[in-house]
Coordinates of C-alpha atoms and ligand atoms in Angstrom, one line a residue:
X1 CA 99.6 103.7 117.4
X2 CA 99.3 102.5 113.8
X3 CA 95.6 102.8 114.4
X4 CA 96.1 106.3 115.3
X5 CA 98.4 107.0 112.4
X6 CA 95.3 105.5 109.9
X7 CA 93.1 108.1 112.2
X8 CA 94.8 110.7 111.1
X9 CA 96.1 110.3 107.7
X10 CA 92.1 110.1 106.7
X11 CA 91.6 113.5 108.5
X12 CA 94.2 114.7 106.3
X13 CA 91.9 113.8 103.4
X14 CA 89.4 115.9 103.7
X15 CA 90.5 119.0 106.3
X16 CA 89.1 121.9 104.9
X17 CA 86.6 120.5 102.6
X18 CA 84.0 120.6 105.1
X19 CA 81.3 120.5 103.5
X20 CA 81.3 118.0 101.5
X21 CA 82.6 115.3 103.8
X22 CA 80.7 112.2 105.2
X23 CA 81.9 109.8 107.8
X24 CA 85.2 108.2 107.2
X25 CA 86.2 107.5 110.2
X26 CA 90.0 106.1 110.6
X27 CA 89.3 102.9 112.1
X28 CA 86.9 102.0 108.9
X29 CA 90.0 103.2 106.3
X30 CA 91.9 99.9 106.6
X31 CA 89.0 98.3 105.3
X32 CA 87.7 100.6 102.5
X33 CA 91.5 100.6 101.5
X34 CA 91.4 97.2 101.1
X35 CA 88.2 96.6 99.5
X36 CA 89.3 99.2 96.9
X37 CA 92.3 97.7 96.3
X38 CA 91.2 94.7 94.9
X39 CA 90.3 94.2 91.4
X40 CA 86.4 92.7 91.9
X41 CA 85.9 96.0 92.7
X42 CA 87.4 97.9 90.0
X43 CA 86.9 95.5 87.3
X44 CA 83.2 93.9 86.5
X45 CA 85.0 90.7 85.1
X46 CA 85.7 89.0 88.3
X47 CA 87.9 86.8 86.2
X48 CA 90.7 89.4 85.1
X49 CA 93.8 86.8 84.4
X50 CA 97.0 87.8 84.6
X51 CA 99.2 85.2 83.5
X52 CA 102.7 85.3 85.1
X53 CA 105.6 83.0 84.4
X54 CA 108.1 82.3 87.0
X55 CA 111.6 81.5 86.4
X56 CA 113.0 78.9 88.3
X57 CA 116.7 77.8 87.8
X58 CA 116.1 74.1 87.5
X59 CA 112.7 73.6 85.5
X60 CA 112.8 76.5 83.8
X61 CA 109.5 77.3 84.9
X62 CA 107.3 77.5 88.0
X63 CA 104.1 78.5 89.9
X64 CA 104.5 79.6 93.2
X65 CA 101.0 80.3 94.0
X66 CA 97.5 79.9 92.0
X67 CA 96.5 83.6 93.5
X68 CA 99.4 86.4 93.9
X69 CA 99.1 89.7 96.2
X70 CA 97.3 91.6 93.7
X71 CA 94.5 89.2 93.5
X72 CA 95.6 88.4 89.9
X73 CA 95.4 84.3 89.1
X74 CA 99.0 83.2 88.4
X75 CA 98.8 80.4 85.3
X76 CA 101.2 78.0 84.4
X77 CA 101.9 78.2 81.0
X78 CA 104.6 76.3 79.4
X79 CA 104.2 77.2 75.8
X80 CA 104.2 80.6 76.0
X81 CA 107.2 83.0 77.8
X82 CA 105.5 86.0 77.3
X83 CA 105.1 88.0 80.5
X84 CA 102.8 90.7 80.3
X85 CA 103.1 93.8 83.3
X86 CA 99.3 94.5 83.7
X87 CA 98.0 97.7 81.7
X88 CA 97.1 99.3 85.7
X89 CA 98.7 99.2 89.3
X90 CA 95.5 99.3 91.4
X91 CA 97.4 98.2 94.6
X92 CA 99.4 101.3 95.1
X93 CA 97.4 103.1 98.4
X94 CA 96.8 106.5 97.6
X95 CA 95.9 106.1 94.0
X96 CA 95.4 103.6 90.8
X97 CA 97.7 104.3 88.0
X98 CA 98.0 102.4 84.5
X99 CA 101.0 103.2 82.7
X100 CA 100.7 101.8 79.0
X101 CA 103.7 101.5 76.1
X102 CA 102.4 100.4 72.9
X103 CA 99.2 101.3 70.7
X104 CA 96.7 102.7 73.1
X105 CA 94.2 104.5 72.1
X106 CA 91.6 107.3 74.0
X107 CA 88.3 108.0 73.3
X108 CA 87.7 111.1 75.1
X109 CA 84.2 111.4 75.6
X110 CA 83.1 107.8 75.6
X111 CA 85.7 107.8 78.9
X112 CA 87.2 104.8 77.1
X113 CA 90.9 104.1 76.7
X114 CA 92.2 101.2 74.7
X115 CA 95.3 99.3 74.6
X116 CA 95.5 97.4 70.8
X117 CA 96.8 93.8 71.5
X118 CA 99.1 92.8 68.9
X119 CA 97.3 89.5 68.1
X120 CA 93.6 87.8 69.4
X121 CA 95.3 85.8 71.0
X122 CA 96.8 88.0 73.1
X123 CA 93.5 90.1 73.8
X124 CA 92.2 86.8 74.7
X125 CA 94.7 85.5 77.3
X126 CA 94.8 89.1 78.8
X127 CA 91.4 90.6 78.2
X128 CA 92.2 92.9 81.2
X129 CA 89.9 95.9 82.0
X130 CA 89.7 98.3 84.9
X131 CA 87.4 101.1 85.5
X132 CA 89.9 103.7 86.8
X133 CA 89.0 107.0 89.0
X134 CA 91.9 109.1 88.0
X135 CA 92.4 111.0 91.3
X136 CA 94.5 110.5 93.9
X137 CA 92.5 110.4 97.1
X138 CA 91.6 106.4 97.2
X139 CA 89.5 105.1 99.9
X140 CA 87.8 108.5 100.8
X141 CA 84.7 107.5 99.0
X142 CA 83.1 111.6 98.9
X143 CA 85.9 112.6 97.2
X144 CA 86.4 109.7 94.7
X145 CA 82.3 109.7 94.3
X146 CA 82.3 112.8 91.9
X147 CA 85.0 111.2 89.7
X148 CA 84.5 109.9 86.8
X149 CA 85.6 106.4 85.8
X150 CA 88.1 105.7 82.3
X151 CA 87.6 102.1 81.4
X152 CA 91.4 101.2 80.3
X153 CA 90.8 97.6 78.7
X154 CA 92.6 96.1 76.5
X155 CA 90.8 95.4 73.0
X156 CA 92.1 93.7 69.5
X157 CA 89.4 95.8 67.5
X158 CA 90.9 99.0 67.2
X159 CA 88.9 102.2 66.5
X160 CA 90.2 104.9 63.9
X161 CA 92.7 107.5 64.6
X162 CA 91.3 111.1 64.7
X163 CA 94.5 112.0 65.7
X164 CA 98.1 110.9 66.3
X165 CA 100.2 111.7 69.0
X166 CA 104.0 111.8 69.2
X167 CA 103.9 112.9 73.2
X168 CA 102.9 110.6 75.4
X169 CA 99.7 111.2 77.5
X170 CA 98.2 111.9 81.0
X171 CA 94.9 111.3 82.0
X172 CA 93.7 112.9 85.2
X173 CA 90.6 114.7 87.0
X174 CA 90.1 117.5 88.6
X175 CA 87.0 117.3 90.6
X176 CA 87.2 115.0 94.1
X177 CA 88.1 118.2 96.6
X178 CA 89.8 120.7 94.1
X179 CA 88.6 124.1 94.8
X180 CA 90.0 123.9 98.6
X181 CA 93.7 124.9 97.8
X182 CA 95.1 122.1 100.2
X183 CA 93.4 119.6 97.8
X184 CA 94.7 121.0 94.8
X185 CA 97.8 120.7 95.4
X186 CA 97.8 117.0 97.8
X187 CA 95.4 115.7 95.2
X188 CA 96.7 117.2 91.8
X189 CA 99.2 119.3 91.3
X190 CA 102.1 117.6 93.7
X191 CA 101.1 114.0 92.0
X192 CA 100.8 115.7 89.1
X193 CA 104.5 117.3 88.9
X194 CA 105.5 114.0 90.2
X195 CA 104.2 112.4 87.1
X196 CA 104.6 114.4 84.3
X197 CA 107.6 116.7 85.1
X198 CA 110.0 113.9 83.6
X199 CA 108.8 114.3 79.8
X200 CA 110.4 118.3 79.9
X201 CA 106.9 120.0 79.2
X202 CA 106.8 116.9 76.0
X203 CA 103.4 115.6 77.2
X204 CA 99.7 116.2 76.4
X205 CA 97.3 116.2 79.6
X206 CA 93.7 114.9 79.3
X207 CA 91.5 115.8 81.6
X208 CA 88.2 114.1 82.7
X209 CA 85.8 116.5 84.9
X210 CA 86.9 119.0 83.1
X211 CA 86.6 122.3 85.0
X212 CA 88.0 125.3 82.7
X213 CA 88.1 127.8 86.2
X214 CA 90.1 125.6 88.4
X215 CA 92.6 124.7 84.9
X216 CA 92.6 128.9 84.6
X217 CA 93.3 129.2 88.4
X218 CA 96.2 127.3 88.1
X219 CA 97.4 127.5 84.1
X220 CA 101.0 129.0 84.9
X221 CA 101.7 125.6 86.7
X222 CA 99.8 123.3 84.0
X223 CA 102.5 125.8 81.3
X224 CA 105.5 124.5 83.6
X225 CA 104.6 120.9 83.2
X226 CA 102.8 120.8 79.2
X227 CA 103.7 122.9 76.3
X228 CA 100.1 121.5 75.2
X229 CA 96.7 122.9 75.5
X230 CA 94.9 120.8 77.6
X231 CA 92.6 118.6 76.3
X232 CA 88.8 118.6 77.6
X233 CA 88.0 114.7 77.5
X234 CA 84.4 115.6 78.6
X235 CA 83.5 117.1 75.0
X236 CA 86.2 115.8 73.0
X237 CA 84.6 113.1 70.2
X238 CA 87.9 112.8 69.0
X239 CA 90.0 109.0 68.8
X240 CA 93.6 110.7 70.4
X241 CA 96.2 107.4 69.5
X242 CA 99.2 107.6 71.6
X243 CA 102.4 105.5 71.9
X244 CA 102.7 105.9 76.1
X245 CA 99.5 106.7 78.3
X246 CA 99.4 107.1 81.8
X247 CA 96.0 107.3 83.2
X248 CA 96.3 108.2 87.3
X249 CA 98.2 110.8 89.0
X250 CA 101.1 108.5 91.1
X251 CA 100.4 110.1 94.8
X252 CA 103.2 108.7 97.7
X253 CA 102.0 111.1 100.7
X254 CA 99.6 113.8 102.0
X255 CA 101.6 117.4 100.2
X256 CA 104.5 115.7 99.4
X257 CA 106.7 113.2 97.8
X258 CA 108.7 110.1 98.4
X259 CA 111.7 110.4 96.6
X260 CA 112.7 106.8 96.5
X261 CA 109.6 106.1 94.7
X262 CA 109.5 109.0 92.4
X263 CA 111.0 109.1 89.2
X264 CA 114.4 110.6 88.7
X265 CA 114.4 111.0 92.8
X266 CA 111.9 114.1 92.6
X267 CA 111.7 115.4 96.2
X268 CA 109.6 118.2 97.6
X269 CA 112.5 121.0 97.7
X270 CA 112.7 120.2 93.8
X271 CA 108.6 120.8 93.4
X272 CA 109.5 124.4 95.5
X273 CA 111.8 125.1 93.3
X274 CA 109.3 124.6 90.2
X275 CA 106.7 126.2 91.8
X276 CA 108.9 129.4 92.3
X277 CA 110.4 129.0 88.7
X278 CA 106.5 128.7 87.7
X279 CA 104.8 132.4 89.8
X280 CA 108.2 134.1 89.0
X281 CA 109.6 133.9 92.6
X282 CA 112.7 135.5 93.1
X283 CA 113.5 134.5 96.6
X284 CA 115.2 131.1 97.1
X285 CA 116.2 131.4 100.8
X286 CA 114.8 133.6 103.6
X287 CA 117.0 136.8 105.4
X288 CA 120.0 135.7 107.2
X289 CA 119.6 137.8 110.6
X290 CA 122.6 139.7 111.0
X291 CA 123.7 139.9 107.4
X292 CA 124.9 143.8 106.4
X293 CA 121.5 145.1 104.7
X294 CA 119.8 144.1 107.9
X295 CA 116.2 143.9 106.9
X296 CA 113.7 143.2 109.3
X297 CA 112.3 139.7 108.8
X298 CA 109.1 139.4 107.4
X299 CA 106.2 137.6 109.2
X300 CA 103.1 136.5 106.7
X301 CA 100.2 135.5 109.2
X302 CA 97.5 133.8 107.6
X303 CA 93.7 134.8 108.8
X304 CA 91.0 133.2 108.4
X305 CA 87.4 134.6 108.7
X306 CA 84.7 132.1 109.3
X307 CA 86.0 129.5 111.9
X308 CA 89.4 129.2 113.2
X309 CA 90.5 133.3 113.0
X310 CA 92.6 134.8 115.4
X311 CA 90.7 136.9 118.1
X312 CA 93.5 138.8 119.2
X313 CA 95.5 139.9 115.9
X314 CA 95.6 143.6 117.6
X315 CA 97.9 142.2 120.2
X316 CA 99.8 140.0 118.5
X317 CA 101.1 142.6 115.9
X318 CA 102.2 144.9 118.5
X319 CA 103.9 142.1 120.2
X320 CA 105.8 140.5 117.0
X321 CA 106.6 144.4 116.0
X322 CA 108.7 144.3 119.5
X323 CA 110.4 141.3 118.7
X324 CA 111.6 143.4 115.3
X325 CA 109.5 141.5 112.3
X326 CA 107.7 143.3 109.8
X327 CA 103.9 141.9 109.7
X328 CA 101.8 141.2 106.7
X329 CA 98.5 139.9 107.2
X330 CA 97.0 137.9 104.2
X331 CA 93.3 136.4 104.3
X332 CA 93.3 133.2 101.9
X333 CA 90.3 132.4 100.1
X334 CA 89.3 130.2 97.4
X335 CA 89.0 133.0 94.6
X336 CA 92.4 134.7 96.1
X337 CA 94.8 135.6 93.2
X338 CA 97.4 132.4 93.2
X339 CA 100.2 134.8 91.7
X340 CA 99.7 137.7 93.8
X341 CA 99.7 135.3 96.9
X342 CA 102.6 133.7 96.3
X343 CA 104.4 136.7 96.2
X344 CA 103.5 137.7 99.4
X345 CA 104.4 134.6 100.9
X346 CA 107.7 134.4 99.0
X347 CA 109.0 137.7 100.0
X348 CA 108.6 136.4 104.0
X349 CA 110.9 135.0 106.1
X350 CA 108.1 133.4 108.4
X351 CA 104.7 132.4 107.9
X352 CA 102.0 131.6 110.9
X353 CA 98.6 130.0 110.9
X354 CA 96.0 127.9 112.3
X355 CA 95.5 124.7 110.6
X356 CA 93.6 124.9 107.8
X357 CA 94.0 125.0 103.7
X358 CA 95.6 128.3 103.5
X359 CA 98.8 126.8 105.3
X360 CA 99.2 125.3 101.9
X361 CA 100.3 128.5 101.1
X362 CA 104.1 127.2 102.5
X363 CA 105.0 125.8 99.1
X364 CA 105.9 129.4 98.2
X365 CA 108.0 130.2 100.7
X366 CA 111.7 130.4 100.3
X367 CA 113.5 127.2 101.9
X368 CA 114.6 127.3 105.1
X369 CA 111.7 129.3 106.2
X370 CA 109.9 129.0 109.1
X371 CA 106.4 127.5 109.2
X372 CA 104.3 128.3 112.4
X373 CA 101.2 126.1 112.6
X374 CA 98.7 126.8 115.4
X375 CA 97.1 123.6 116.5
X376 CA 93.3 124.5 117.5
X377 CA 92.3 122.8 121.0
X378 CA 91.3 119.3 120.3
X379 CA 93.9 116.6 120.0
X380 CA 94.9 117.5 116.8
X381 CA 98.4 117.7 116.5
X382 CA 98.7 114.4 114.6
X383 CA 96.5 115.3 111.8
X384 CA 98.0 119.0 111.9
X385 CA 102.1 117.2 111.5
X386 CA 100.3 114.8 108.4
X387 CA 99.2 117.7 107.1
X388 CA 101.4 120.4 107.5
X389 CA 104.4 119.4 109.7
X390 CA 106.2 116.8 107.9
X391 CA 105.3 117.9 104.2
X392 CA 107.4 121.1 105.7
X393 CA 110.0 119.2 106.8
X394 CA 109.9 117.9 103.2
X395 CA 110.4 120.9 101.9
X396 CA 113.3 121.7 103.8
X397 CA 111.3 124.5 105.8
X398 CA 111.7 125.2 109.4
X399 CA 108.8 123.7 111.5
X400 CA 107.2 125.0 114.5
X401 CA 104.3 123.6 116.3
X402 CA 102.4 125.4 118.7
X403 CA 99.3 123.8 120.4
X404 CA 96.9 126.1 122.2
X405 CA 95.4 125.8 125.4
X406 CA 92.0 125.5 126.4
X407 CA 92.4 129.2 127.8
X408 CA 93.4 130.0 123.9
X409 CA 90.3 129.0 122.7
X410 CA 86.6 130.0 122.1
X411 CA 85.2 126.9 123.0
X412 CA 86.2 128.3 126.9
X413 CA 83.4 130.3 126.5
X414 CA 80.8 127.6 125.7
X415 CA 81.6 124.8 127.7
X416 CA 82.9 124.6 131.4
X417 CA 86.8 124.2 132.0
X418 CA 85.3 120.3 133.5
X419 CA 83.5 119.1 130.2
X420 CA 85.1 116.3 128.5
X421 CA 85.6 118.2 125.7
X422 CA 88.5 119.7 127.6
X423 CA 89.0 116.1 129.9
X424 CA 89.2 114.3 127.0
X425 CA 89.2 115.7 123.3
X426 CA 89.5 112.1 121.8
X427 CA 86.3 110.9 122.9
X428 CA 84.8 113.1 119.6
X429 CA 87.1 112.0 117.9
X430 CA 85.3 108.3 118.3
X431 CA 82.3 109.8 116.8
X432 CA 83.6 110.5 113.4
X433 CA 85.2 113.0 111.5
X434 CA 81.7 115.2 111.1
X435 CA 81.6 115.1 115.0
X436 CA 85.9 116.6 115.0
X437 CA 84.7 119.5 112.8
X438 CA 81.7 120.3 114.0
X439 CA 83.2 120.4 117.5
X440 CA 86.7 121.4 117.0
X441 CA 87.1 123.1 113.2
X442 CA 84.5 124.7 112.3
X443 CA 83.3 126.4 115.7
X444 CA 86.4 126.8 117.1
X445 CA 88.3 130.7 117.1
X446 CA 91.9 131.5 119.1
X447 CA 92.9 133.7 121.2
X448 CA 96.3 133.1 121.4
X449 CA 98.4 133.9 125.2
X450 CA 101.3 136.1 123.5
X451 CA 103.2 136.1 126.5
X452 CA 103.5 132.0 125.9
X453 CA 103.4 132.5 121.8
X454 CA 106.2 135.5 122.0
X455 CA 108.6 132.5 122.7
X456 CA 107.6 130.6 119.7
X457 CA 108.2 134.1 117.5
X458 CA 111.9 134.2 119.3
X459 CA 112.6 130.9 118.2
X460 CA 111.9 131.5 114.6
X461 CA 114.3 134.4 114.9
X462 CA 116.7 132.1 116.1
X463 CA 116.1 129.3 113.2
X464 CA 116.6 132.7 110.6
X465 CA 120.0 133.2 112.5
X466 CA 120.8 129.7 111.5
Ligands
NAG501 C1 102.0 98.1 92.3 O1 102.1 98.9 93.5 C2 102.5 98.2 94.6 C3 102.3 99.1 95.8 O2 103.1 100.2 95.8 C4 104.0 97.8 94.4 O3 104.4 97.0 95.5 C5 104.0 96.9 93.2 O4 105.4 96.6 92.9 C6 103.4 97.6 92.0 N1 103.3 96.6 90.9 C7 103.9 96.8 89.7 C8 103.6 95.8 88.7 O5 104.5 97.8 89.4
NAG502 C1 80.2 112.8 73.1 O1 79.6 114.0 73.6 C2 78.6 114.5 72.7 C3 78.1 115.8 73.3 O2 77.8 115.7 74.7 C4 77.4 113.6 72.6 O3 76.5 114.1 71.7 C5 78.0 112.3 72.0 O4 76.9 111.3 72.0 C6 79.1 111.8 72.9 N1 79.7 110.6 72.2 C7 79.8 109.5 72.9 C8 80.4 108.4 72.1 O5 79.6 109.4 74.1
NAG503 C1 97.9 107.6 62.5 O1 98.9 106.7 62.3 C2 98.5 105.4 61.7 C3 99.6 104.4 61.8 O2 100.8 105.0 61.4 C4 98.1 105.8 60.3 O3 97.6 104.6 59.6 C5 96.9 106.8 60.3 O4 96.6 107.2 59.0 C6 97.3 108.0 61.1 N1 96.2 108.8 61.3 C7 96.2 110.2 61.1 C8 94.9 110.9 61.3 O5 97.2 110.8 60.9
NAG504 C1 96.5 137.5 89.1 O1 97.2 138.7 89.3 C2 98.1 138.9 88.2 C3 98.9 140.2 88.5 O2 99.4 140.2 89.8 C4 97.4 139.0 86.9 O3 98.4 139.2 85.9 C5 96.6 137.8 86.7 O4 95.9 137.9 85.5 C6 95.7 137.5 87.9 N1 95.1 136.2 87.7 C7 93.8 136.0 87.8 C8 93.4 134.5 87.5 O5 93.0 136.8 88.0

């Protein structure tokens, strides 16, 4: 069951991103996670010291143990009570953060980001570096390939000040799988929001794989979050000295957030209600059936053209007319308008899909909305709630699953109703994740059965009554 779980959330990391994806198959994640998380990996000095006092009531002072979790060597040291919190957290799971107070200073192009000891011998005791890929998909080795790495050391030598800072800083990168719109926001903006959207807009981003489109694409969120242009560390010879730098996106789950672990308690219905405040939404919360005005709800259905695209959409308009909803059909791409989208989806009461990136697309709706995935045939309903179903949840959305039959799906046309691809679905997924979407995602269309899906639209109804 945990196995499974690991299955899944690394199918999470790359749905939609195709082409670009090698084999990471679940059972391998533990181990890549682990690897990663250790400093020998991220750090070229093998010897990175930490030195950490313990307070014991009696002596004063103790070791508990020569190595701790973190790899770091724990030193005795009986002259000195100064305990230094490391300049960088590389044992959090989804991504490495450093979060530096002091005199730290970035230069931008050289990808090198100092922190000024106060004396040599402090830069000698804690001569810490890291080599940091600020992107928060760790342990998916395609995505974290194309990211480039900030060396955060510390350094007594301290180079000149182009420029100071009174804000504090965020490093971060946008290349790993931005582009695909699920990415963008699991990888980026989410962590992102959940990182910077304490400082009030009174924050300056760097960022490293610096992609001027993708900033454009998504500028009125990046306005929400920095009342600073952003700053191109790619061509930037600049020395930018700051007082507080964060280099790292902090990243808790796949499209969403932990409250308990975010700052100030920032939870998913809070990132909605940015996200609205950000594209000018107006609607907070979906039709109440049987209110006076007595609109028809509004049904947004996602379609998709290349894999994964409804057969049948001329009889399931007819059939959600009947029911009394108002259809909109809206094809997500990635060169779609992000504002114009998001009013669509906002002014709906119900949006339906197959799996894929454009579900993203729920972060606009108004809460308490209902969310219809489609699961394509495959046993892939675990990946489809990690993706999807609990980040709605998370959002306060209403969640319906619906998983097709073999009879709902193209592959009945290519392989007979015996083949173990109907038996038994999770044999590919044993093979890999390029076997699962060369077999289920990409070559895979529905047709779904509206006489079984008209129940699932009669249920949303119902959750709009509620
Ligand atoms: C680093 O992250 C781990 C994993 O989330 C956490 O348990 C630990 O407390 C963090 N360490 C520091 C120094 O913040
Ligand atoms: C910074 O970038 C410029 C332009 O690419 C290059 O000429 C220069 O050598 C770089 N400086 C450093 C220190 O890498
Ligand atoms: C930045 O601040 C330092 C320390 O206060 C000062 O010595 C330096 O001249 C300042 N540099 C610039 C460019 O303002
Ligand atoms: C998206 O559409 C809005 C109008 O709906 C327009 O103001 C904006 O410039 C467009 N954005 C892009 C990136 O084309």
């Amino acid at each position: 069951m945990g196995h499974k779980k690991k299955l899944v959330i690394s199918f999470g990391r790359v749905e939609g991103r195709s082409f670009r994806y090698a084999v990471l198959a679940g059972c391998f994640l533990a181990s890549i996670t682990a690897v990663t998380l250790f400093m020998p990996n991220t750090v070229p000095f093998s010897a990175v010291s930490l030195r950490v006092l313990i307070h014991s009531a009696q002596t004063g002072l103790e070791v508990i143990d020569s190595t701790d979790s973190r790899g770091f060597e724990i030193v005795s040291e009986h002259d000195e009570l100064k305990e230094w919190k490391p300049l960088c957290n590389v044992s959090e799971p989804r991504s490495e953060v450093c979060d530096m107070n002091g005199d730290v200073r970035i230069h931008a192009n050289s990808s090198s980001i100092q922190f000024i000891t106060s004396s040599r011998e402090e830069a000698l005791k804690r001569s810490e570096l890291y080599r940091i890929r600020p992107y928060a998909r760790k342990g998916d080795e395609v995505a974290m390939g194309s990211v480039r790495r900030i060396i955060v050391s510390t350094s007594e030598a301290a180079p000149h000040c182009s420029i100071n800072h009174s804000v504090p800083a965020i490093v971060f990168s946008v290349n790993g799988y931005t582009g695909n719109l699920f990415h963008d926001f699991s990888d980026v903006l989410i962590p992102l929001f959940v990182t910077a959207r304490e400082f009030n807009r009174e924050v300056q981003f760097l960022v490293s794989d610096f992609n001027p489109w993708w900033i454009r694409k998504f500028q009125l969120v990046i306005n929400q979050l920095s009342r600073y242009n952003v700053i191109d560390m790619d061509k930037d010879e600049r020395v930018h000295c700051f007082n507080h730098v964060i280099v790292g996106l902090k990243c808790h789950k796949e499209l969403s957030i932990d409250p308990l672990r975010s700052p100030k308690g920032y939870s998913m219905i809070d990132f909605t209600r940015f996200i609205r405040n950000a594209y000018s939404l107006n609607r907070e919360t979906p039709i109440r059936i049987g209110d006076k005005h007595n609109r028809r709800p509004r049904l947004v259905i996602i379609s998709r053209k290349r894999s994964r695209s409804f057969m049948n959409l001329n009889e399931i308009v007819p059939m959600a007319e009947e029911l009394g909803y108002k259809v909109v059909i809206a094809e997500a791409s990635a060169t779609s308008n992000v504002t114009q989208f998001a009013e669509i989806v906002n002014s709906c009461d119900v949006l339906m899909g197959v799996h894929g990136a454009g579900l993203t697309n729920l972060v606009f709706l108004p809460t308490k909305a209902v969310l219809i995935q489609i699961v394509p045939w495959g046993g892939l309903k675990w990946m489809a709630m990690y993706d999807f179903g609990y980040p709605a949840k998370d959002m306060n959305l209403k969640y319906l699953q619906y998983e097709i039959k073999p009879e709902e799906s193209s592959l009945i046309e290519e392989y007979p109703r015996d083949h173990l691809i109907f038996k038994n679905p999770l044999t590919f997924h044993k093979q890999g994740w390029n076997a699962i979407r060369s077999t289920f995602m990409d070559k895979q269309n529905i047709k779904l059965d509206v006489r079984r899906f008209r129940d699932v639209l009669l249920e949303a109804l119902k959750q709009l009554h509620q």
